[in-house]
Amino acid sequence: MGEFRRQLRETSQSFRAVFANPQLRKLQLAFAGSVTGEWGFLVALAVYANDQGGATAVSAVLVIRWVASALTAPWLAYFSDRYRRERVMLAADLSRVVAMLAMAAAAFGDASPIVVYVLAGFMAVASKTFRPAQAALLPRLARSPEELTAANATSTAIESVGTFLGPALGGLLLAVASVGLVFVADALTLVWSAFFVLQLHGRREEVTAAREPKSTYREIVAGFSALAAEREARVIVSLYFCQTIVAGALRVLLVVTALDLLDVGNAGLGFLNAAMGVGGIIGVAIAFALIGRRRLASDFGLGLFLIGAGLGLIGVWPTFLGAILLIGVFGIGNTLVDVSGVTLLQRAVRDEVLGRVFGALQSILVLGLAVGALVTPPLLDLIGTRATLIAFGALLPVLALLLSRRLRTIDARAHVPSERIELLSANPIFAPLPPPAVEHLAIKLVPVTVSAGDTVFRQGDHGDRFYVVEDGRCEITIDGEKVSDAWPGETFGEIALLRDVPRTATVTAIEDSTLLALERDDFIASVTGHAPSREAADAVIGARLAAPLGIGSA
């Protein structure tokens, strides 16, 4: 009972903190305008395309948008890491406003539908530019890991409400006005988004790529490279991809289930879609309730299980009431996967490539939707509707069970003692970093136990690690002469890493000690990715080299 109360108290505090944080509040209001405008636009676009060319035109427009966003998202996300993310979001909003007004003019002037379809593709591209920048900016504005999770849950809630509100407003306007006027109204919601983006003021330091020059191609595909390099990210993205395959299949299976299996007509199809939306909102409440557990990977696995159960059991229990309830369960699981998956990636990936990581993720998830939608029709012909529901429903629970040990390991690694985070935050090199970046580094720390008299490294060795003394004491010598001691909280090893030179000193444990080691690549990426952190490191190195005998080591 005491643990439950603690979790409830922390969840309540995290929820309030999201709205008490002025920058997070403005970001969420901007996101609300973006989501509402996007969904309202999709309704108006579908009506316009249907009037111009029927179902074929509607399908063609969807394909154009999917292909355009899948091909460009990883490339355009580069700007989210190259420039200030709020500026990228503003550019995405304003460009969408211009495109929306141009579509309104085309609709009013009876221009060729091709003009509207091309602009619709551009809208998809701009939208996929906004999302990676928004997701990458969140960790910079959040002040704690719990606040970050709560902010992602709030974003998911906003998206769920926007999924209802946007189409509802679009439908009401279409009942009394033309498609062109709906385009204008949707443009105004994007102006709302831009208004709040203008008020965002993230940390002043720019995210920069590593100092050595890189090819444009390597810069652009850095998101995919980061996902491939991070073991935890690979597991989450692989499961996320499988989840979108099931989501793509659902778009076909809902229609077949409503019209053929259950025979409830278009109205029944509408109820099933609404049930998924309601489940999504319930899922947000559950996500908030789970924040205090600090088991994001386990919650991710739970979401996968609920998605599979919600879909597969419809094939076992093919009744309309059962389908309504089970699609609601699907919606709950979908929300848990979104909140947990996004937060895990934000915490697992370095900030300087985070925008490109989410751009890559957008492309991967769109591919998953397409795969699911493409393989479902032949599977329906081969094994029938009920068996197809069961097959897709079984996929995610089986994968979640097979990878349950990996998910538990991710949770275990994420439980970093607060003392280690405080140890890094107190160091002048890491103090300028945002809290999620410090937590990311704390997760990467490797405990190293050395006995009294053991040598940590020798002068002239190749530099491969940066060290923080957690407990004990080490002696630093240069050319055999003692220059200083390293006590708990003090660090050594940065000179060789940042200057790319051999170790400038020898470090030996004076007493049994516990050191925390940070691998070369993780240290360099974190320090060189933030200008103030790099400047602080240069100042530390300068002071050590200027001291008698060059106190310090690297």
Coordinates of C-alpha atoms in Angstrom, one line a residue:
M1 CA 0.0 0.0 0.0
G2 CA 2.9 2.4 0.9
E3 CA 4.5 1.7 -2.5
F4 CA 1.2 2.4 -4.3
R5 CA 0.8 5.7 -2.5
R6 CA 4.3 6.7 -3.4
Q7 CA 3.7 5.9 -7.1
L8 CA 0.4 7.8 -7.0
R9 CA 2.0 10.8 -5.3
E10 CA 4.9 10.9 -7.8
T11 CA 2.5 10.5 -10.7
S12 CA 0.4 13.4 -9.5
Q13 CA 3.5 15.5 -9.1
S14 CA 4.7 14.7 -12.6
F15 CA 1.4 15.5 -14.1
R16 CA 1.2 18.9 -12.4
A17 CA 4.8 19.6 -13.3
V18 CA 4.0 19.3 -17.0
F19 CA 1.6 22.2 -16.8
A20 CA 3.6 24.1 -14.2
N21 CA 6.5 24.1 -16.6
P22 CA 5.8 27.2 -18.8
Q23 CA 7.9 25.9 -21.7
L24 CA 6.3 22.4 -21.7
R25 CA 2.9 24.0 -21.5
K26 CA 3.5 26.1 -24.6
L27 CA 4.9 23.2 -26.5
Q28 CA 1.8 21.1 -25.7
L29 CA -0.5 23.9 -26.8
A30 CA 1.5 24.2 -30.0
F31 CA 1.2 20.5 -30.5
A32 CA -2.5 20.6 -29.9
G33 CA -3.0 23.2 -32.7
S34 CA -0.8 21.1 -35.1
V35 CA -2.6 17.9 -34.4
T36 CA -6.1 19.4 -34.7
G37 CA -5.3 21.1 -37.9
E38 CA -3.7 18.0 -39.4
W39 CA -6.7 15.8 -38.7
G40 CA -9.3 18.4 -39.7
F41 CA -7.4 18.8 -43.0
L42 CA -7.4 15.0 -43.6
V43 CA -11.2 15.0 -43.4
A44 CA -11.5 17.9 -45.8
L45 CA -8.9 16.4 -48.2
A46 CA -10.8 13.0 -48.3
V47 CA -14.1 14.8 -49.1
Y48 CA -12.4 16.9 -51.8
A49 CA -10.6 13.8 -53.4
N50 CA -13.8 11.8 -53.3
D51 CA -15.7 14.6 -55.1
Q52 CA -13.0 14.8 -57.7
G53 CA -12.3 11.2 -58.4
G54 CA -14.1 8.8 -56.0
A55 CA -12.4 6.1 -53.9
T56 CA -9.5 5.8 -56.4
A57 CA -8.6 9.5 -55.8
V58 CA -8.9 9.1 -52.0
S59 CA -6.5 6.1 -52.2
A60 CA -4.1 7.9 -54.4
V61 CA -3.9 10.9 -52.1
L62 CA -3.2 8.6 -49.1
V63 CA -0.5 6.8 -51.0
I64 CA 1.1 10.2 -52.1
R65 CA 1.2 11.3 -48.4
W66 CA 2.6 8.0 -47.1
V67 CA 5.3 7.8 -49.7
A68 CA 6.3 11.4 -49.4
S69 CA 6.6 11.3 -45.7
A70 CA 8.4 8.0 -45.6
L71 CA 11.0 9.1 -48.2
T72 CA 11.7 12.5 -46.7
A73 CA 11.3 12.2 -43.0
P74 CA 14.9 11.0 -42.3
W75 CA 16.4 13.6 -44.6
L76 CA 14.5 16.6 -43.2
A77 CA 14.9 15.5 -39.6
Y78 CA 18.6 16.5 -40.1
F79 CA 17.5 20.1 -39.6
S80 CA 16.1 19.3 -36.2
D81 CA 19.7 18.5 -35.0
R82 CA 21.4 21.2 -37.1
Y83 CA 19.2 24.2 -36.1
R84 CA 17.2 25.2 -33.0
R85 CA 14.3 22.8 -32.9
E86 CA 11.7 25.4 -32.1
R87 CA 12.7 27.2 -35.3
V88 CA 12.3 24.0 -37.3
M89 CA 8.8 23.6 -35.8
L90 CA 8.0 27.2 -36.7
A91 CA 9.1 26.7 -40.3
A92 CA 7.0 23.6 -40.5
D93 CA 3.9 25.4 -39.2
L94 CA 4.3 28.5 -41.4
S95 CA 5.0 26.4 -44.5
R96 CA 1.8 24.3 -43.8
V97 CA -0.2 27.5 -43.4
V98 CA 0.9 28.7 -46.8
A99 CA 0.2 25.3 -48.4
M100 CA -3.2 25.2 -46.7
L101 CA -4.2 28.6 -48.0
A102 CA -2.9 27.7 -51.4
M103 CA -5.2 24.6 -51.4
A104 CA -8.1 26.8 -50.3
A105 CA -7.4 29.1 -53.2
A106 CA -7.3 26.1 -55.6
A107 CA -10.6 24.7 -54.2
F108 CA -12.3 28.1 -54.5
G109 CA -10.9 28.7 -58.0
D110 CA -11.7 25.2 -59.3
A111 CA -8.1 24.6 -60.2
S112 CA -6.8 21.2 -61.3
P113 CA -7.0 18.6 -58.4
I114 CA -3.4 17.8 -59.1
V115 CA -2.4 21.1 -57.5
V116 CA -4.3 20.1 -54.3
Y117 CA -2.8 16.6 -54.3
V118 CA 0.8 17.9 -54.7
L119 CA 0.2 20.3 -51.8
A120 CA -1.2 17.5 -49.7
G121 CA 2.0 15.6 -50.2
F122 CA 3.9 18.7 -49.1
M123 CA 1.7 18.9 -46.0
A124 CA 2.6 15.4 -45.1
V125 CA 6.3 16.2 -45.5
A126 CA 6.1 19.3 -43.3
S127 CA 4.1 17.4 -40.7
K128 CA 6.8 14.8 -40.4
T129 CA 9.3 17.6 -40.0
F130 CA 7.3 19.1 -37.1
R131 CA 7.0 15.7 -35.2
P132 CA 10.7 14.8 -34.9
A133 CA 11.6 18.3 -33.8
Q134 CA 8.8 18.3 -31.2
A135 CA 9.8 14.9 -29.9
A136 CA 13.5 15.8 -29.7
L137 CA 12.7 19.2 -28.0
L138 CA 10.7 17.6 -25.1
P139 CA 13.7 16.1 -23.3
R140 CA 15.4 19.6 -23.2
L141 CA 12.4 21.2 -21.6
A142 CA 11.6 18.4 -19.1
R143 CA 13.3 18.8 -15.7
S144 CA 13.2 15.1 -14.7
P145 CA 12.8 11.7 -16.2
E146 CA 9.3 11.4 -14.7
E147 CA 8.3 14.8 -16.1
L148 CA 9.5 13.6 -19.5
T149 CA 7.3 10.5 -19.3
A150 CA 4.3 12.6 -18.1
A151 CA 4.9 15.1 -21.0
N152 CA 4.9 12.2 -23.5
A153 CA 1.7 10.9 -22.0
T154 CA 0.2 14.4 -22.3
S155 CA 1.2 14.6 -25.9
T156 CA -0.5 11.2 -26.6
A157 CA -3.6 12.5 -24.8
I158 CA -3.6 15.6 -27.0
E159 CA -3.2 13.5 -30.1
S160 CA -6.1 11.3 -29.1
V161 CA -8.3 14.3 -28.4
G162 CA -7.1 15.9 -31.7
T163 CA -8.1 12.7 -33.5
F164 CA -11.7 13.3 -32.4
L165 CA -11.7 17.1 -32.4
G166 CA -10.1 17.8 -35.7
P167 CA -12.5 15.5 -37.8
A168 CA -15.5 16.6 -35.7
L169 CA -14.8 20.3 -36.4
G170 CA -14.0 19.5 -40.0
G171 CA -17.3 17.6 -40.4
L172 CA -19.4 20.4 -38.8
L173 CA -17.8 23.0 -41.1
L174 CA -18.3 20.8 -44.2
A175 CA -22.0 20.6 -43.3
V176 CA -22.4 24.3 -43.5
A177 CA -19.5 25.5 -45.7
S178 CA -17.3 24.5 -48.6
V179 CA -14.1 22.5 -48.6
G180 CA -12.1 25.7 -49.3
L181 CA -13.4 27.3 -46.1
V182 CA -12.4 24.2 -44.1
F183 CA -8.9 24.5 -45.5
V184 CA -8.8 28.1 -44.3
A185 CA -10.1 27.1 -40.8
D186 CA -7.4 24.4 -40.6
A187 CA -4.8 26.9 -41.5
L188 CA -5.9 29.0 -38.5
T189 CA -5.2 26.1 -36.1
L190 CA -1.7 26.0 -37.5
V191 CA -1.4 29.7 -36.9
W192 CA -2.3 28.9 -33.3
S193 CA 0.5 26.4 -33.2
A194 CA 3.0 28.8 -34.6
F195 CA 1.9 31.5 -32.1
F196 CA 3.0 29.2 -29.2
V197 CA 6.1 27.9 -30.9
L198 CA 7.3 31.5 -31.1
Q199 CA 7.2 31.7 -27.4
L200 CA 9.4 28.6 -26.9
H201 CA 12.9 29.3 -25.6
G202 CA 14.9 26.1 -25.2
R203 CA 18.4 26.0 -24.0
R204 CA 20.6 28.5 -25.9
E205 CA 23.3 26.0 -26.8
E206 CA 23.0 24.7 -30.3
V207 CA 23.2 20.9 -30.9
T208 CA 26.2 20.4 -33.1
A209 CA 27.6 17.4 -34.9
A210 CA 31.0 16.1 -34.0
R211 CA 33.7 18.5 -34.9
E212 CA 35.4 16.5 -37.5
P213 CA 33.8 17.0 -41.0
K214 CA 31.4 14.4 -42.1
S215 CA 29.7 13.7 -45.5
T216 CA 26.2 14.9 -46.0
Y217 CA 25.1 11.3 -46.4
R218 CA 26.5 10.3 -43.1
E219 CA 24.9 13.3 -41.4
I220 CA 21.5 12.5 -42.8
V221 CA 21.6 8.7 -42.0
A222 CA 22.9 9.4 -38.5
G223 CA 19.5 8.6 -37.1
F224 CA 19.5 5.1 -38.6
S225 CA 23.1 4.7 -37.4
A226 CA 22.3 5.7 -33.9
L227 CA 19.4 3.2 -33.8
A228 CA 21.6 0.5 -35.0
A229 CA 24.4 1.3 -32.5
E230 CA 22.2 1.4 -29.4
R231 CA 21.2 -2.1 -28.4
E232 CA 18.2 -0.9 -26.3
A233 CA 17.0 1.3 -29.2
R234 CA 17.2 -1.7 -31.6
V235 CA 14.9 -3.8 -29.4
I236 CA 12.3 -1.0 -29.0
V237 CA 12.3 0.0 -32.6
S238 CA 12.1 -3.6 -33.8
L239 CA 9.0 -4.2 -31.6
Y240 CA 7.6 -0.8 -32.6
F241 CA 7.9 -1.7 -36.2
C242 CA 6.0 -5.0 -35.6
Q243 CA 3.3 -3.0 -33.8
T244 CA 2.8 -0.7 -36.8
I245 CA 2.5 -3.8 -39.0
V246 CA -0.4 -4.9 -36.9
A247 CA -1.8 -1.3 -36.9
G248 CA -1.6 -1.3 -40.7
A249 CA -3.4 -4.6 -40.8
L250 CA -6.1 -3.2 -38.5
R251 CA -7.0 -0.6 -41.0
V252 CA -8.1 -3.4 -43.4
L253 CA -9.4 -5.8 -40.7
L254 CA -11.7 -3.2 -39.1
V255 CA -13.6 -2.8 -42.4
V256 CA -13.8 -6.5 -43.0
T257 CA -14.7 -7.3 -39.4
A258 CA -17.5 -4.7 -39.4
L259 CA -19.0 -5.3 -42.8
D260 CA -18.4 -9.0 -43.3
L261 CA -17.7 -10.8 -40.1
L262 CA -20.1 -8.9 -37.8
D263 CA -22.4 -7.5 -40.5
V264 CA -23.0 -4.2 -38.6
G265 CA -22.6 -1.8 -41.5
N266 CA -20.9 1.6 -41.8
A267 CA -22.4 2.7 -38.5
G268 CA -20.8 -0.3 -36.7
L269 CA -17.5 0.5 -38.4
G270 CA -17.8 4.0 -36.9
F271 CA -18.4 2.6 -33.5
L272 CA -15.4 0.4 -33.7
N273 CA -13.2 3.3 -34.7
A274 CA -14.6 5.4 -31.8
A275 CA -14.0 2.5 -29.4
M276 CA -10.3 2.6 -30.3
G277 CA -10.2 6.3 -29.7
V278 CA -11.9 5.9 -26.3
G279 CA -9.4 3.2 -25.4
G280 CA -6.6 5.5 -26.3
I281 CA -7.8 8.1 -23.9
I282 CA -8.2 5.5 -21.1
G283 CA -4.7 4.3 -22.0
V284 CA -3.4 7.8 -21.3
A285 CA -4.8 7.7 -17.8
I286 CA -3.2 4.3 -17.3
A287 CA 0.1 5.6 -18.6
F288 CA 0.0 8.4 -16.0
A289 CA -0.7 5.9 -13.3
L290 CA 2.3 3.8 -14.3
I291 CA 4.8 6.6 -14.3
G292 CA 5.8 6.1 -10.7
R293 CA 6.8 2.4 -11.4
R294 CA 9.7 3.5 -13.5
R295 CA 9.3 0.4 -15.7
L296 CA 8.9 1.8 -19.1
A297 CA 10.2 -1.2 -21.0
S298 CA 7.8 -3.5 -19.1
D299 CA 4.9 -1.1 -19.8
F300 CA 5.9 -1.2 -23.5
G301 CA 5.7 -5.0 -23.4
L302 CA 2.3 -4.8 -21.6
G303 CA 1.1 -2.5 -24.4
L304 CA 2.1 -5.0 -27.0
F305 CA 0.3 -7.8 -25.2
L306 CA -2.9 -5.7 -24.9
I307 CA -2.8 -4.8 -28.6
G308 CA -2.4 -8.5 -29.6
A309 CA -5.1 -9.6 -27.1
G310 CA -7.5 -6.9 -28.3
L311 CA -7.2 -7.9 -31.9
G312 CA -6.8 -11.7 -31.7
L313 CA -9.7 -12.3 -29.3
I314 CA -12.1 -10.7 -31.8
G315 CA -11.5 -13.8 -33.9
V316 CA -12.2 -16.0 -30.9
W317 CA -15.3 -14.0 -29.8
P318 CA -16.8 -12.5 -32.9
T319 CA -19.7 -10.5 -31.4
F320 CA -20.3 -6.7 -31.8
L321 CA -20.2 -6.0 -28.1
G322 CA -17.1 -8.1 -27.7
A323 CA -15.4 -6.3 -30.6
I324 CA -16.2 -2.9 -29.1
L325 CA -14.6 -3.9 -25.8
L326 CA -11.6 -5.6 -27.4
I327 CA -10.9 -2.7 -29.8
G328 CA -10.9 -0.5 -26.7
V329 CA -8.3 -2.8 -25.2
F330 CA -6.3 -2.4 -28.5
G331 CA -6.5 1.4 -28.1
I332 CA -5.2 1.2 -24.5
G333 CA -2.3 -1.0 -25.6
N334 CA -1.5 1.3 -28.5
T335 CA -1.2 4.3 -26.1
L336 CA 1.1 2.5 -23.7
V337 CA 3.3 1.5 -26.6
D338 CA 3.5 5.1 -27.9
V339 CA 4.2 6.7 -24.5
S340 CA 6.7 4.1 -23.4
G341 CA 8.4 3.7 -26.7
V342 CA 9.0 7.4 -27.4
T343 CA 10.2 8.0 -23.9
L344 CA 12.6 5.1 -24.0
L345 CA 14.1 6.4 -27.2
Q346 CA 14.4 9.9 -25.8
R347 CA 16.4 8.5 -22.9
A348 CA 18.5 5.9 -24.8
V349 CA 19.7 8.1 -27.7
R350 CA 22.2 11.0 -27.6
D351 CA 20.6 14.5 -27.9
E352 CA 22.6 15.6 -30.8
V353 CA 21.1 13.0 -33.1
L354 CA 17.7 12.7 -31.5
G355 CA 15.8 14.7 -34.2
R356 CA 17.2 12.4 -36.9
V357 CA 16.4 9.3 -34.8
F358 CA 12.8 10.3 -34.7
G359 CA 12.9 11.1 -38.4
A360 CA 14.2 7.6 -39.0
L361 CA 11.5 6.2 -36.7
Q362 CA 8.8 8.0 -38.7
S363 CA 10.0 6.4 -41.9
I364 CA 10.2 2.9 -40.3
L365 CA 6.7 3.2 -38.8
V366 CA 5.2 4.3 -42.1
L367 CA 6.9 1.3 -43.7
G368 CA 5.3 -0.9 -41.1
L369 CA 1.8 0.5 -41.8
A370 CA 2.3 -0.1 -45.5
V371 CA 3.5 -3.7 -44.9
G372 CA 0.6 -4.5 -42.7
A373 CA -2.0 -3.1 -45.1
L374 CA -0.4 -4.9 -48.1
V375 CA -0.1 -8.4 -46.5
T376 CA -3.6 -8.5 -45.0
P377 CA -5.7 -9.0 -48.1
P378 CA -3.9 -12.1 -49.4
L379 CA -3.9 -13.5 -45.9
L380 CA -7.6 -13.0 -45.7
D381 CA -8.1 -14.9 -48.9
L382 CA -5.8 -17.7 -47.7
I383 CA -7.0 -18.4 -44.2
G384 CA -10.2 -16.2 -43.7
T385 CA -11.1 -13.3 -41.4
R386 CA -11.2 -15.0 -38.0
A387 CA -7.9 -16.8 -38.5
T388 CA -6.2 -13.6 -39.8
L389 CA -7.4 -11.7 -36.7
I390 CA -6.0 -14.4 -34.5
A391 CA -2.7 -14.6 -36.4
F392 CA -2.0 -10.9 -36.2
G393 CA -3.2 -10.8 -32.6
A394 CA -0.7 -13.5 -31.6
L395 CA 2.3 -11.8 -33.2
L396 CA 2.9 -9.1 -30.6
P397 CA 2.3 -11.2 -27.4
V398 CA 4.6 -13.9 -28.7
L399 CA 7.4 -11.3 -29.5
A400 CA 6.9 -9.6 -26.2
L401 CA 7.3 -13.0 -24.4
L402 CA 10.4 -13.9 -26.4
L403 CA 12.0 -10.5 -25.6
S404 CA 10.7 -10.1 -22.1
R405 CA 14.1 -10.7 -20.6
R406 CA 15.6 -8.0 -22.8
L407 CA 12.8 -5.6 -21.7
R408 CA 13.5 -6.4 -18.1
T409 CA 17.2 -5.7 -18.7
I410 CA 16.4 -2.3 -20.2
D411 CA 14.3 -1.4 -17.1
A412 CA 17.1 -2.6 -14.8
R413 CA 19.7 -0.5 -16.6
A414 CA 17.4 2.5 -16.4
H415 CA 17.4 2.3 -12.6
V416 CA 20.4 4.5 -12.0
P417 CA 21.1 5.5 -8.4
S418 CA 20.4 9.2 -7.9
E419 CA 23.8 9.6 -6.3
R420 CA 25.4 8.9 -9.7
I421 CA 23.3 11.4 -11.5
E422 CA 24.1 14.0 -8.8
L423 CA 27.8 13.1 -9.1
L424 CA 27.8 13.9 -12.8
S425 CA 25.6 17.0 -12.5
A426 CA 28.0 18.4 -9.9
N427 CA 30.9 18.1 -12.4
P428 CA 31.6 21.3 -14.3
I429 CA 31.9 19.4 -17.6
F430 CA 28.4 17.8 -17.3
A431 CA 26.6 20.6 -15.4
P432 CA 25.5 22.4 -18.6
L433 CA 23.8 19.3 -20.0
P434 CA 19.9 19.0 -19.8
P435 CA 18.8 16.5 -17.1
P436 CA 17.8 13.7 -19.5
A437 CA 21.2 13.9 -21.1
V438 CA 22.9 13.5 -17.7
E439 CA 20.7 10.6 -17.0
H440 CA 21.6 9.0 -20.3
L441 CA 25.3 9.3 -19.4
A442 CA 24.6 7.9 -15.9
I443 CA 23.0 4.8 -17.5
K444 CA 26.2 4.4 -19.5
L445 CA 28.6 4.5 -16.5
V446 CA 30.4 1.2 -15.9
P447 CA 31.5 0.4 -12.3
V448 CA 35.2 -0.5 -12.1
T449 CA 36.6 -1.9 -8.8
V450 CA 40.3 -1.4 -8.2
S451 CA 42.3 -2.7 -5.3
A452 CA 44.9 -0.6 -3.5
G453 CA 48.1 -0.5 -5.6
D454 CA 46.3 -1.4 -8.9
T455 CA 47.1 0.8 -11.9
V456 CA 44.1 2.3 -13.6
F457 CA 46.1 3.4 -16.7
R458 CA 49.7 4.4 -17.4
Q459 CA 51.3 7.5 -18.9
G460 CA 51.5 6.9 -22.7
D461 CA 48.6 4.4 -22.9
H462 CA 45.8 4.9 -25.4
G463 CA 42.8 6.8 -24.0
D464 CA 39.7 4.7 -24.1
R465 CA 37.7 5.8 -21.0
F466 CA 36.8 8.8 -18.8
Y467 CA 36.7 8.1 -15.0
V468 CA 34.8 9.4 -12.0
V469 CA 35.8 8.4 -8.5
E470 CA 32.8 7.1 -6.7
D471 CA 34.5 5.8 -3.6
G472 CA 38.1 5.6 -2.4
R473 CA 41.2 7.5 -3.6
C474 CA 43.6 7.4 -6.5
E475 CA 47.1 9.0 -7.0
I476 CA 48.1 10.8 -10.2
T477 CA 51.7 10.8 -11.2
I478 CA 53.6 12.3 -14.1
D479 CA 57.1 10.9 -15.0
G480 CA 57.0 9.0 -11.7
E481 CA 56.4 12.1 -9.6
K482 CA 53.1 12.6 -7.7
V483 CA 51.1 15.6 -8.7
S484 CA 47.7 15.1 -7.0
D485 CA 45.1 12.8 -5.5
A486 CA 41.7 12.1 -7.0
W487 CA 39.0 11.9 -4.3
P488 CA 35.3 10.9 -4.5
G489 CA 33.5 13.1 -7.0
E490 CA 36.7 14.0 -8.9
T491 CA 37.4 13.0 -12.4
F492 CA 40.3 12.1 -14.7
G493 CA 40.9 10.9 -18.2
E494 CA 39.4 13.7 -20.3
I495 CA 42.6 15.1 -21.9
A496 CA 43.5 12.0 -24.0
L497 CA 39.9 11.7 -25.2
L498 CA 39.3 15.3 -26.2
R499 CA 42.8 16.1 -27.4
D500 CA 43.3 12.7 -29.1
V501 CA 46.7 12.2 -27.4
P502 CA 48.2 9.4 -25.3
R503 CA 47.6 9.4 -21.6
T504 CA 49.5 12.3 -20.0
A505 CA 49.7 10.7 -16.5
T506 CA 49.6 7.5 -14.6
V507 CA 46.7 6.8 -12.2
T508 CA 47.1 4.3 -9.3
A509 CA 44.6 3.4 -6.6
I510 CA 45.9 4.4 -3.2
E511 CA 43.1 2.4 -1.4
D512 CA 40.4 0.0 -2.5
S513 CA 38.3 2.2 -4.8
T514 CA 35.2 2.2 -7.0
L515 CA 35.4 4.1 -10.2
L516 CA 32.7 4.9 -12.7
A517 CA 33.9 4.6 -16.3
L518 CA 32.4 6.3 -19.4
E519 CA 33.5 4.9 -22.8
R520 CA 35.3 7.2 -25.2
D521 CA 32.5 7.5 -27.8
D522 CA 29.8 8.3 -25.2
F523 CA 32.0 10.9 -23.4
I524 CA 33.1 12.6 -26.6
A525 CA 29.5 12.6 -28.1
S526 CA 28.0 14.1 -25.0
V527 CA 30.7 16.8 -24.4
T528 CA 31.2 17.9 -28.0
G529 CA 27.5 17.9 -28.7
H530 CA 26.8 20.9 -26.4
A531 CA 28.9 24.0 -26.7
P532 CA 28.9 25.0 -22.9
S533 CA 29.9 21.5 -22.0
R534 CA 32.8 21.6 -24.5
E535 CA 33.9 25.0 -23.2
A536 CA 33.8 23.7 -19.6
A537 CA 35.9 20.7 -20.5
D538 CA 38.4 22.9 -22.3
A539 CA 38.6 25.1 -19.2
V540 CA 39.2 22.0 -17.0
I541 CA 41.9 20.8 -19.4
G542 CA 43.5 24.2 -19.6
A543 CA 43.7 24.6 -15.8
R544 CA 45.2 21.1 -15.4
L545 CA 47.8 21.6 -18.1
A546 CA 48.7 25.1 -16.7
A547 CA 49.2 23.7 -13.2
P548 CA 52.7 22.6 -12.0
L549 CA 53.7 19.4 -13.8
G550 CA 50.3 19.4 -15.7
I551 CA 48.1 18.1 -12.9
G552 CA 45.5 15.7 -14.3
S553 CA 45.4 12.9 -16.8
A554 CA 43.7 11.9 -20.0

